[in-house]
mmCIF file of C-alpha atoms and ligand atoms in Angstrom:
data_model
loop_
_atom_site.group_PDB
_atom_site.id
_atom_site.type_symbol
_atom_site.label_atom_id
_atom_site.label_comp_id
_atom_site.label_asym_id
_atom_site.label_seq_id
_atom_site.Cartn_x
_atom_site.Cartn_y
_atom_site.Cartn_z
ATOM 1 C CA UNK A 25 0.000 0.000 0.000
ATOM 2 C CA UNK A 26 2.536 2.599 1.098
ATOM 3 C CA UNK A 27 4.975 1.666 -1.668
ATOM 4 C CA UNK A 28 2.154 2.011 -4.206
ATOM 5 C CA UNK A 29 1.361 5.437 -2.810
ATOM 6 C CA UNK A 30 5.023 6.373 -3.171
ATOM 7 C CA UNK A 31 5.109 5.213 -6.789
ATOM 8 C CA UNK A 32 1.976 7.149 -7.570
ATOM 9 C CA UNK A 33 3.303 10.347 -5.989
ATOM 10 C CA UNK A 34 6.940 10.267 -7.062
ATOM 11 C CA UNK A 35 6.919 8.051 -10.120
ATOM 12 C CA UNK A 36 9.703 5.773 -8.856
ATOM 13 C CA UNK A 37 10.243 2.901 -6.440
ATOM 14 C CA UNK A 38 10.922 3.634 -2.765
ATOM 15 C CA UNK A 39 14.355 2.636 -1.451
ATOM 16 C CA UNK A 40 13.143 2.130 2.076
ATOM 17 C CA UNK A 41 9.854 1.084 3.686
ATOM 18 C CA UNK A 42 9.485 1.014 7.483
ATOM 19 C CA UNK A 43 6.619 0.830 9.919
ATOM 20 C CA UNK A 44 6.116 1.786 13.561
ATOM 21 C CA UNK A 45 3.147 0.607 15.645
ATOM 22 C CA UNK A 46 0.758 2.453 17.931
ATOM 23 C CA UNK A 47 0.403 1.185 21.477
ATOM 24 C CA UNK A 48 -2.065 0.391 24.182
ATOM 25 C CA UNK A 49 -1.072 0.727 27.805
ATOM 26 C CA UNK A 50 -2.234 -2.191 29.949
ATOM 27 C CA UNK A 51 -1.337 -0.596 33.279
ATOM 28 C CA UNK A 52 0.943 2.131 34.653
ATOM 29 C CA UNK A 53 -0.690 5.413 33.695
ATOM 30 C CA UNK A 54 0.961 8.810 34.182
ATOM 31 C CA UNK A 55 3.826 7.036 35.923
ATOM 32 C CA UNK A 56 6.383 7.443 33.127
ATOM 33 C CA UNK A 57 7.137 11.133 33.724
ATOM 34 C CA UNK A 58 7.458 10.303 37.420
ATOM 35 C CA UNK A 59 10.311 7.876 36.698
ATOM 36 C CA UNK A 60 7.997 4.975 37.502
ATOM 37 C CA UNK A 61 6.833 1.742 35.878
ATOM 38 C CA UNK A 62 4.646 1.060 32.830
ATOM 39 C CA UNK A 63 3.342 -2.019 31.038
ATOM 40 C CA UNK A 64 2.235 -1.137 27.493
ATOM 41 C CA UNK A 65 2.088 -3.312 24.373
ATOM 42 C CA UNK A 66 2.675 -2.316 20.758
ATOM 43 C CA UNK A 67 -0.433 -3.045 18.663
ATOM 44 C CA UNK A 68 -0.996 -4.304 15.134
ATOM 45 C CA UNK A 69 -1.827 -0.857 13.809
ATOM 46 C CA UNK A 70 0.978 1.037 12.175
ATOM 47 C CA UNK A 71 2.268 4.205 10.612
ATOM 48 C CA UNK A 72 4.167 3.259 7.441
ATOM 49 C CA UNK A 73 6.911 5.276 5.745
ATOM 50 C CA UNK A 74 8.232 4.858 2.207
ATOM 51 C CA UNK A 75 10.889 7.040 0.642
ATOM 52 C CA UNK A 76 13.979 7.662 -1.441
ATOM 53 C CA UNK A 77 17.060 9.702 -1.033
ATOM 54 C CA UNK A 78 17.503 12.957 -2.991
ATOM 55 C CA UNK A 79 20.731 14.541 -4.179
ATOM 56 C CA UNK A 80 19.943 17.904 -2.567
ATOM 57 C CA UNK A 81 18.889 19.056 0.932
ATOM 58 C CA UNK A 82 15.149 19.175 0.274
ATOM 59 C CA UNK A 83 12.545 17.025 2.020
ATOM 60 C CA UNK A 84 9.254 16.514 0.212
ATOM 61 C CA UNK A 85 6.778 14.748 2.471
ATOM 62 C CA UNK A 86 3.237 13.581 1.820
ATOM 63 C CA UNK A 87 0.735 12.522 4.430
ATOM 64 C CA UNK A 88 -1.815 10.022 3.187
ATOM 65 C CA UNK A 89 -4.050 10.495 6.212
ATOM 66 C CA UNK A 90 -4.188 14.260 5.832
ATOM 67 C CA UNK A 91 -4.106 14.197 2.008
ATOM 68 C CA UNK A 92 -1.553 16.977 2.220
ATOM 69 C CA UNK A 93 2.098 17.670 1.406
ATOM 70 C CA UNK A 94 4.955 19.878 2.584
ATOM 71 C CA UNK A 95 8.421 20.730 1.349
ATOM 72 C CA UNK A 96 11.242 21.979 3.544
ATOM 73 C CA UNK A 97 15.007 22.346 3.534
ATOM 74 C CA UNK A 98 17.267 20.470 5.939
ATOM 75 C CA UNK A 99 19.066 23.786 6.457
ATOM 76 C CA UNK A 100 16.044 25.384 8.058
ATOM 77 C CA UNK A 101 13.627 23.147 9.931
ATOM 78 C CA UNK A 102 10.925 25.035 11.750
ATOM 79 C CA UNK A 103 7.519 24.286 13.179
ATOM 80 C CA UNK A 104 4.725 24.594 10.669
ATOM 81 C CA UNK A 105 1.427 25.584 12.271
ATOM 82 C CA UNK A 106 -0.449 25.321 8.979
ATOM 83 C CA UNK A 107 0.605 21.670 8.515
ATOM 84 C CA UNK A 108 0.898 20.536 12.094
ATOM 85 C CA UNK A 109 0.890 16.849 11.058
ATOM 86 C CA UNK A 110 4.357 17.461 9.591
ATOM 87 C CA UNK A 111 5.855 18.656 12.876
ATOM 88 C CA UNK A 112 6.376 15.099 14.157
ATOM 89 C CA UNK A 113 8.542 14.418 11.115
ATOM 90 C CA UNK A 114 10.246 17.820 11.197
ATOM 91 C CA UNK A 115 11.218 17.530 14.878
ATOM 92 C CA UNK A 116 12.839 14.132 14.495
ATOM 93 C CA UNK A 117 14.598 15.226 11.305
ATOM 94 C CA UNK A 118 15.946 18.348 12.995
ATOM 95 C CA UNK A 119 17.310 16.416 15.966
ATOM 96 C CA UNK A 120 18.975 13.862 13.691
ATOM 97 C CA UNK A 121 20.435 16.614 11.525
ATOM 98 C CA UNK A 122 22.010 18.282 14.550
ATOM 99 C CA UNK A 123 24.681 16.537 16.621
ATOM 100 C CA UNK A 124 27.326 16.845 13.930
ATOM 101 C CA UNK A 125 25.333 14.682 11.530
ATOM 102 C CA UNK A 126 24.411 15.847 8.038
ATOM 103 C CA UNK A 127 21.428 14.221 6.360
ATOM 104 C CA UNK A 128 20.552 14.061 2.670
ATOM 105 C CA UNK A 129 17.178 15.191 1.346
ATOM 106 C CA UNK A 130 14.390 12.714 0.658
ATOM 107 C CA UNK A 131 11.050 12.217 -1.007
ATOM 108 C CA UNK A 132 8.730 10.351 1.323
ATOM 109 C CA UNK A 133 5.172 9.451 2.115
ATOM 110 C CA UNK A 134 3.661 8.227 5.357
ATOM 111 C CA UNK A 135 0.305 7.109 6.700
ATOM 112 C CA UNK A 136 -1.421 4.204 8.366
ATOM 113 C CA UNK A 137 -4.233 2.895 10.508
ATOM 114 C CA UNK A 138 -3.393 4.008 14.049
ATOM 115 C CA UNK A 139 -6.509 5.973 15.050
ATOM 116 C CA UNK A 140 -5.591 9.621 15.656
ATOM 117 C CA UNK A 141 -6.515 11.604 18.776
ATOM 118 C CA UNK A 142 -7.545 8.344 20.412
ATOM 119 C CA UNK A 143 -4.772 7.882 22.965
ATOM 120 C CA UNK A 144 -3.128 5.069 20.959
ATOM 121 C CA UNK A 145 0.055 7.044 20.278
ATOM 122 C CA UNK A 146 -0.236 7.761 16.598
ATOM 123 C CA UNK A 147 2.167 10.668 17.106
ATOM 124 C CA UNK A 148 4.799 8.483 18.776
ATOM 125 C CA UNK A 149 4.401 6.040 15.870
ATOM 126 C CA UNK A 150 5.150 8.874 13.430
ATOM 127 C CA UNK A 151 8.168 9.989 15.475
ATOM 128 C CA UNK A 152 9.623 6.508 15.827
ATOM 129 C CA UNK A 153 8.769 5.693 12.212
ATOM 130 C CA UNK A 154 10.516 8.864 11.021
ATOM 131 C CA UNK A 155 13.610 8.173 13.129
ATOM 132 C CA UNK A 156 13.880 4.613 11.831
ATOM 133 C CA UNK A 157 13.159 5.739 8.271
ATOM 134 C CA UNK A 158 16.098 8.185 8.243
ATOM 135 C CA UNK A 159 18.397 5.631 9.807
ATOM 136 C CA UNK A 160 17.604 2.985 7.219
ATOM 137 C CA UNK A 161 17.653 5.418 4.317
ATOM 138 C CA UNK A 162 20.990 6.974 5.199
ATOM 139 C CA UNK A 163 22.608 4.065 7.032
ATOM 140 C CA UNK A 164 22.867 5.951 10.324
ATOM 141 C CA UNK A 165 23.937 3.972 13.321
ATOM 142 C CA UNK A 166 21.993 4.851 16.457
ATOM 143 C CA UNK A 167 21.443 2.533 19.404
ATOM 144 C CA UNK A 168 17.789 1.599 19.892
ATOM 145 C CA UNK A 169 17.443 3.448 23.181
ATOM 146 C CA UNK A 170 19.008 6.574 21.648
ATOM 147 C CA UNK A 171 16.441 6.426 18.864
ATOM 148 C CA UNK A 172 13.680 6.259 21.464
ATOM 149 C CA UNK A 173 15.155 9.173 23.418
ATOM 150 C CA UNK A 174 15.467 11.261 20.279
ATOM 151 C CA UNK A 175 11.836 10.610 19.319
ATOM 152 C CA UNK A 176 10.724 11.616 22.799
ATOM 153 C CA UNK A 177 12.886 14.752 22.795
ATOM 154 C CA UNK A 178 11.256 15.742 19.546
ATOM 155 C CA UNK A 179 7.828 15.458 21.174
ATOM 156 C CA UNK A 180 8.985 17.451 24.230
ATOM 157 C CA UNK A 181 11.143 20.107 22.610
ATOM 158 C CA UNK A 182 9.886 20.517 19.057
ATOM 159 C CA UNK A 183 6.194 19.619 19.241
ATOM 160 C CA UNK A 184 6.060 21.012 22.794
ATOM 161 C CA UNK A 185 4.265 18.287 24.760
ATOM 162 C CA UNK A 186 5.963 17.330 28.070
ATOM 163 C CA UNK A 187 5.153 13.626 27.707
ATOM 164 C CA UNK A 188 7.093 10.732 29.204
ATOM 165 C CA UNK A 189 9.021 8.063 27.320
ATOM 166 C CA UNK A 190 6.512 5.189 27.323
ATOM 167 C CA UNK A 191 4.909 5.645 23.912
ATOM 168 C CA UNK A 192 8.080 5.984 21.872
ATOM 169 C CA UNK A 193 9.744 3.191 23.827
ATOM 170 C CA UNK A 194 7.107 0.585 23.131
ATOM 171 C CA UNK A 195 6.563 1.713 19.537
ATOM 172 C CA UNK A 196 10.257 0.986 18.981
ATOM 173 C CA UNK A 197 10.809 -2.026 21.218
ATOM 174 C CA UNK A 198 7.496 -3.805 21.827
ATOM 175 C CA UNK A 199 7.417 -7.517 21.071
ATOM 176 C CA UNK A 200 4.849 -9.747 19.397
ATOM 177 C CA UNK A 201 2.728 -11.636 21.915
ATOM 178 C CA UNK A 202 4.219 -9.663 24.808
ATOM 179 C CA UNK A 203 3.725 -6.580 26.924
ATOM 180 C CA UNK A 204 6.755 -4.453 27.750
ATOM 181 C CA UNK A 205 7.623 -3.835 31.381
ATOM 182 C CA UNK A 206 9.684 -0.660 31.516
ATOM 183 C CA UNK A 207 11.401 1.105 34.367
ATOM 184 C CA UNK A 208 11.224 4.722 33.227
ATOM 185 C CA UNK A 209 14.124 5.729 35.472
ATOM 186 C CA UNK A 210 16.944 3.553 34.177
ATOM 187 C CA UNK A 211 15.113 2.373 31.019
ATOM 188 C CA UNK A 212 15.677 -1.291 31.841
ATOM 189 C CA UNK A 213 12.933 -3.373 30.315
ATOM 190 C CA UNK A 214 11.728 -6.886 29.811
ATOM 191 C CA UNK A 215 9.048 -8.456 27.666
ATOM 192 C CA UNK A 216 6.278 -10.269 29.518
ATOM 193 C CA UNK A 217 4.255 -12.897 27.595
ATOM 194 C CA UNK A 218 0.552 -12.181 27.207
ATOM 195 C CA UNK A 219 -1.518 -15.332 27.240
ATOM 196 C CA UNK A 220 -3.419 -15.858 23.988
ATOM 197 C CA UNK A 221 -6.526 -16.881 25.920
ATOM 198 C CA UNK A 222 -7.275 -13.230 26.642
ATOM 199 C CA UNK A 223 -8.225 -10.733 23.948
ATOM 200 C CA UNK A 224 -7.137 -7.117 24.210
ATOM 201 C CA UNK A 225 -10.175 -5.110 23.223
ATOM 202 C CA UNK A 226 -9.784 -1.365 22.815
ATOM 203 C CA UNK A 227 -12.926 0.797 22.793
ATOM 204 C CA UNK A 228 -12.714 4.316 21.440
ATOM 205 C CA UNK A 229 -15.016 6.742 23.245
ATOM 206 C CA UNK A 230 -14.854 8.954 20.162
ATOM 207 C CA UNK A 231 -14.456 11.975 22.410
ATOM 208 C CA UNK A 232 -11.373 14.094 22.878
ATOM 209 C CA UNK A 233 -11.595 16.932 25.354
ATOM 210 C CA UNK A 234 -10.172 20.238 24.260
ATOM 211 C CA UNK A 235 -8.404 20.583 27.599
ATOM 212 C CA UNK A 236 -6.408 17.387 27.210
ATOM 213 C CA UNK A 237 -3.022 19.039 26.702
ATOM 214 C CA UNK A 238 -3.330 21.714 29.369
ATOM 215 C CA UNK A 239 -4.653 19.188 31.898
ATOM 216 C CA UNK A 240 -1.743 16.847 31.076
ATOM 217 C CA UNK A 241 0.732 19.672 31.639
ATOM 218 C CA UNK A 242 -1.007 20.534 34.883
ATOM 219 C CA UNK A 243 -0.648 16.947 36.132
ATOM 220 C CA UNK A 244 3.069 17.010 35.310
ATOM 221 C CA UNK A 245 3.447 20.204 37.362
ATOM 222 C CA UNK A 246 1.319 18.889 40.227
ATOM 223 C CA UNK A 247 3.541 15.839 40.525
ATOM 224 C CA UNK A 248 6.615 18.089 40.690
ATOM 225 C CA UNK A 249 4.950 20.213 43.376
ATOM 226 C CA UNK A 250 4.045 17.103 45.361
ATOM 227 C CA UNK A 251 7.712 16.076 45.318
ATOM 228 C CA UNK A 252 8.748 19.548 46.506
ATOM 229 C CA UNK A 253 6.240 19.500 49.366
ATOM 230 C CA UNK A 254 7.338 16.028 50.411
ATOM 231 C CA UNK A 255 10.952 17.175 50.368
ATOM 232 C CA UNK A 256 10.120 20.128 52.566
ATOM 233 C CA UNK A 257 8.907 17.624 55.184
ATOM 234 C CA UNK A 258 12.413 16.169 55.193
ATOM 235 C CA UNK A 259 11.771 13.199 52.916
ATOM 236 C CA UNK A 260 14.719 12.563 50.610
ATOM 237 C CA UNK A 261 13.178 11.770 47.230
ATOM 238 C CA UNK A 262 14.022 12.575 43.639
ATOM 239 C CA UNK A 263 10.598 11.884 42.199
ATOM 240 C CA UNK A 264 7.284 10.254 43.125
ATOM 241 C CA UNK A 265 8.904 6.994 42.089
ATOM 242 C CA UNK A 266 10.826 7.065 45.368
ATOM 243 C CA UNK A 267 7.782 7.662 47.556
ATOM 244 C CA UNK A 268 6.211 4.801 49.520
ATOM 245 C CA UNK A 269 2.586 4.558 50.511
ATOM 246 C CA UNK A 270 3.697 4.747 54.136
ATOM 247 C CA UNK A 271 5.391 8.115 53.445
ATOM 248 C CA UNK A 272 2.099 9.480 52.182
ATOM 249 C CA UNK A 273 0.253 8.160 55.202
ATOM 250 C CA UNK A 274 2.659 9.659 57.715
ATOM 251 C CA UNK A 275 3.270 12.959 55.904
ATOM 252 C CA UNK A 276 -0.030 13.384 54.069
ATOM 253 C CA UNK A 277 -1.355 16.008 56.474
ATOM 254 C CA UNK A 278 1.491 18.310 55.516
ATOM 255 C CA UNK A 279 0.614 18.115 51.828
ATOM 256 C CA UNK A 280 -1.913 20.120 49.892
ATOM 257 C CA UNK A 281 -4.966 17.766 49.706
ATOM 258 C CA UNK A 282 -5.133 17.877 45.905
ATOM 259 C CA UNK A 283 -1.424 17.091 45.558
ATOM 260 C CA UNK A 284 -1.870 14.239 48.037
ATOM 261 C CA UNK A 285 -4.507 12.723 45.748
ATOM 262 C CA UNK A 286 -2.275 13.079 42.697
ATOM 263 C CA UNK A 287 0.674 11.533 44.547
ATOM 264 C CA UNK A 288 -1.509 8.698 45.868
ATOM 265 C CA UNK A 289 -2.384 7.680 42.343
ATOM 266 C CA UNK A 290 1.240 7.589 41.230
ATOM 267 C CA UNK A 291 2.476 5.702 44.286
ATOM 268 C CA UNK A 292 -0.307 3.091 44.206
ATOM 269 C CA UNK A 293 -0.103 2.767 40.416
ATOM 270 C CA UNK A 294 3.606 1.968 40.575
ATOM 271 C CA UNK A 295 2.821 -0.755 43.124
ATOM 272 C CA UNK A 296 0.055 -2.078 40.878
ATOM 273 C CA UNK A 297 2.361 -2.313 37.857
ATOM 274 C CA UNK A 298 4.943 -4.371 39.738
ATOM 275 C CA UNK A 299 2.199 -6.588 41.116
ATOM 276 C CA UNK A 300 0.640 -6.883 37.648
ATOM 277 C CA UNK A 301 3.901 -8.109 36.150
ATOM 278 C CA UNK A 302 4.301 -10.636 38.952
ATOM 279 C CA UNK A 303 0.826 -12.114 38.499
ATOM 280 C CA UNK A 304 1.032 -12.029 34.701
ATOM 281 C CA UNK A 305 4.233 -14.049 34.849
ATOM 282 C CA UNK A 306 2.365 -16.560 37.021
ATOM 283 C CA UNK A 307 -0.482 -16.677 34.484
ATOM 284 C CA UNK A 308 -3.040 -15.193 36.874
ATOM 285 C CA UNK A 309 -5.093 -13.112 34.449
ATOM 286 C CA UNK A 310 -7.952 -12.696 36.912
ATOM 287 C CA UNK A 311 -5.717 -10.953 39.400
ATOM 288 C CA UNK A 312 -4.190 -8.916 36.609
ATOM 289 C CA UNK A 313 -7.678 -7.774 35.584
ATOM 290 C CA UNK A 314 -8.498 -6.691 39.125
ATOM 291 C CA UNK A 315 -5.401 -4.512 39.138
ATOM 292 C CA UNK A 316 -6.581 -2.912 35.883
ATOM 293 C CA UNK A 317 -9.929 -2.130 37.517
ATOM 294 C CA UNK A 318 -8.216 -0.604 40.534
ATOM 295 C CA UNK A 319 -6.050 1.482 38.210
ATOM 296 C CA UNK A 320 -9.161 2.910 36.590
ATOM 297 C CA UNK A 321 -10.678 3.897 39.913
ATOM 298 C CA UNK A 322 -7.461 5.583 40.953
ATOM 299 C CA UNK A 323 -7.251 7.505 37.655
ATOM 300 C CA UNK A 324 -10.888 8.491 37.984
ATOM 301 C CA UNK A 325 -10.959 9.495 41.646
ATOM 302 C CA UNK A 326 -7.418 10.528 42.606
ATOM 303 C CA UNK A 327 -5.777 11.590 39.365
ATOM 304 C CA UNK A 328 -9.034 12.872 37.846
ATOM 305 C CA UNK A 329 -8.175 12.264 34.210
ATOM 306 C CA UNK A 330 -11.115 10.088 33.217
ATOM 307 C CA UNK A 331 -14.296 11.369 31.581
ATOM 308 C CA UNK A 332 -17.998 10.625 31.630
ATOM 309 C CA UNK A 333 -17.652 8.633 28.405
ATOM 310 C CA UNK A 334 -14.628 6.618 29.562
ATOM 311 C CA UNK A 335 -16.334 5.826 32.875
ATOM 312 C CA UNK A 336 -19.461 4.700 31.025
ATOM 313 C CA UNK A 337 -17.422 2.371 28.781
ATOM 314 C CA UNK A 338 -15.530 0.923 31.732
ATOM 315 C CA UNK A 339 -18.638 0.406 33.852
ATOM 316 C CA UNK A 340 -20.382 -1.310 30.956
ATOM 317 C CA UNK A 341 -17.349 -3.531 30.506
ATOM 318 C CA UNK A 342 -17.268 -4.491 34.187
ATOM 319 C CA UNK A 343 -20.820 -5.854 33.851
ATOM 320 C CA UNK A 344 -20.047 -8.212 30.964
ATOM 321 C CA UNK A 345 -19.369 -11.937 31.321
ATOM 322 C CA UNK A 346 -15.820 -13.011 30.524
ATOM 323 C CA UNK A 347 -14.262 -9.639 31.333
ATOM 324 C CA UNK A 348 -11.051 -9.909 33.299
ATOM 325 C CA UNK A 349 -10.392 -6.186 33.649
ATOM 326 C CA UNK A 350 -11.191 -2.811 32.113
ATOM 327 C CA UNK A 351 -9.773 0.680 32.460
ATOM 328 C CA UNK A 352 -9.147 3.897 30.610
ATOM 329 C CA UNK A 353 -5.825 3.876 28.768
ATOM 330 C CA UNK A 354 -3.397 6.626 27.774
ATOM 331 C CA UNK A 355 -3.442 10.201 29.017
ATOM 332 C CA UNK A 356 -7.214 10.274 29.513
ATOM 333 C CA UNK A 357 -9.665 13.160 29.041
ATOM 334 C CA UNK A 358 -11.244 11.092 26.269
ATOM 335 C CA UNK A 359 -9.639 8.517 24.020
ATOM 336 C CA UNK A 360 -9.891 4.786 24.649
ATOM 337 C CA UNK A 361 -10.488 2.109 27.241
ATOM 338 C CA UNK A 362 -8.545 -1.171 27.305
ATOM 339 C CA UNK A 363 -10.336 -4.381 28.193
ATOM 340 C CA UNK A 364 -8.935 -7.807 28.863
ATOM 341 C CA UNK A 365 -11.590 -10.304 27.799
ATOM 342 C CA UNK A 366 -11.656 -14.100 27.634
ATOM 343 C CA UNK A 367 -11.389 -15.021 23.941
ATOM 344 C CA UNK A 368 -14.629 -16.990 23.936
ATOM 345 C CA UNK A 369 -16.552 -13.983 25.257
ATOM 346 C CA UNK A 370 -14.933 -11.333 23.045
ATOM 347 C CA UNK A 371 -17.600 -11.097 20.338
ATOM 348 C CA UNK A 372 -20.526 -10.763 22.688
ATOM 349 C CA UNK A 373 -18.510 -8.304 24.777
ATOM 350 C CA UNK A 374 -17.968 -6.015 21.801
ATOM 351 C CA UNK A 375 -21.616 -6.084 20.869
ATOM 352 C CA UNK A 376 -22.867 -5.463 24.408
ATOM 353 C CA UNK A 377 -20.519 -2.549 25.032
ATOM 354 C CA UNK A 378 -21.269 -0.872 21.717
ATOM 355 C CA UNK A 379 -25.017 -1.204 22.222
ATOM 356 C CA UNK A 380 -24.884 -0.115 25.835
ATOM 357 C CA UNK A 381 -22.735 2.924 25.023
ATOM 358 C CA UNK A 382 -25.096 4.059 22.321
ATOM 359 C CA UNK A 383 -28.089 3.539 24.603
ATOM 360 C CA UNK A 384 -26.528 5.379 27.532
ATOM 361 C CA UNK A 385 -24.842 8.305 25.773
ATOM 362 C CA UNK A 386 -26.080 8.234 22.185
ATOM 363 C CA UNK A 387 -22.486 7.743 21.009
ATOM 364 C CA UNK A 388 -20.846 5.156 18.802
ATOM 365 C CA UNK A 389 -17.707 3.448 20.084
ATOM 366 C CA UNK A 390 -15.264 2.087 17.530
ATOM 367 C CA UNK A 391 -13.695 -1.146 18.734
ATOM 368 C CA UNK A 392 -10.281 -2.583 17.869
ATOM 369 C CA UNK A 393 -9.286 -6.082 18.894
ATOM 370 C CA UNK A 394 -5.519 -5.701 19.142
ATOM 371 C CA UNK A 395 -2.669 -8.153 18.915
ATOM 372 C CA UNK A 396 0.521 -7.342 20.794
ATOM 373 C CA UNK A 397 3.079 -6.707 18.068
ATOM 374 C CA UNK A 398 6.729 -6.053 17.306
ATOM 375 C CA UNK A 399 8.070 -2.536 17.594
ATOM 376 C CA UNK A 400 9.819 -0.755 14.729
ATOM 377 C CA UNK A 401 13.242 -1.833 16.003
ATOM 378 C CA UNK A 402 12.418 -5.143 17.607
ATOM 379 C CA UNK A 403 13.448 -7.342 14.709
ATOM 380 C CA UNK A 404 16.867 -5.688 14.734
ATOM 381 C CA UNK A 405 17.288 -6.036 18.487
ATOM 382 C CA UNK A 406 16.319 -9.668 18.941
HETATM 383 C C1 GLA B 615 0.564 10.040 27.093
HETATM 384 C C2 GLA B 615 2.044 10.369 27.175
HETATM 385 C C3 GLA B 615 2.795 9.250 27.884
HETATM 386 C C4 GLA B 615 2.150 8.924 29.233
HETATM 387 C C5 GLA B 615 0.650 8.728 29.081
HETATM 388 C C6 GLA B 615 -0.041 8.562 30.406
HETATM 389 O O1 GLA B 615 0.369 8.921 26.289
HETATM 390 O O2 GLA B 615 2.573 10.539 25.886
HETATM 391 O O3 GLA B 615 4.143 9.614 28.033
HETATM 392 O O4 GLA B 615 2.443 9.922 30.161
HETATM 393 O O5 GLA B 615 0.044 9.806 28.391
HETATM 394 O O6 GLA B 615 0.348 7.382 31.022
#
């Protein structure tokens, strides 16, 4: 598909085709920028890139999804508000071009089937895809983790979203049939097998709140403030990652009540992720599901990033037979829920949730049954 699009647009064969997947996070939400733990999986929905090298320093890029094109010079890469879809490519290109490296121009096209604005990391897939595309096209030699860091820096510094490292990490290094357990402090990770007897069903609420970015930024700041307040009580911590539940119990009275709620989510969520990995490795999907449910409640009540629509989808899911666990996934404020459902019950689950959602809120939920998949760099790494 993508190579055909390239031929149609540029009248020649692409030299390089790469793909980077979106992701769903199973548990460990808003913990990444607190140096904590996450357990996402790459999914079988991708952003594809196809392209060829040029002899000059021009980049001509087409987006299939936006049916739009831009042209820019490697000598002057700036944000483009009129074609904001291109900023994910521009940022990565600019960071690769710096650092004493000199790229060559390229003709390229990208697009895919990761739903946008749904909390499934389509932007991280573009960033990772772009980084891997340039490396393959020009034979650059970056370590996998450096590629991930560069893609994240592009999101933080060029696009301007202070996100953590989870999305880019799993888009690059997820593994088929596995979730990825990542320590966001030292970036050590391991792949944890996901039993095939459970389906990963993602339900898209179809709603994205306008405040999503400012609320995300506010949560990042609140976590920093919580750390500062805890420090002023004499607790020696670098980040919420270092805080124990007992610390919150003994020092909670000295914290602003709202910050205490935010910190409680992060501290309990980190505990849940470690527990989730332990029980998953023992094959206890029921226990794993209960931890997902608890994560949702904590995100809803303490971190306050859920929404009416997400809560409705999760509550509907909890009522269905064969459901092991259900929660909102990603940053929140709209987007998707993730549901772990016994395979045999998956079809009736999808039907019941879609019907119930429409009945309750008059909205249609798109549903994606996802398979845990390889990241853009996984084949190279393993
Ligand atoms: C977004 C960010 C991630 C992470 C999640 C919440 O997806 O990009 O870094 O913070 O939200 O867990």
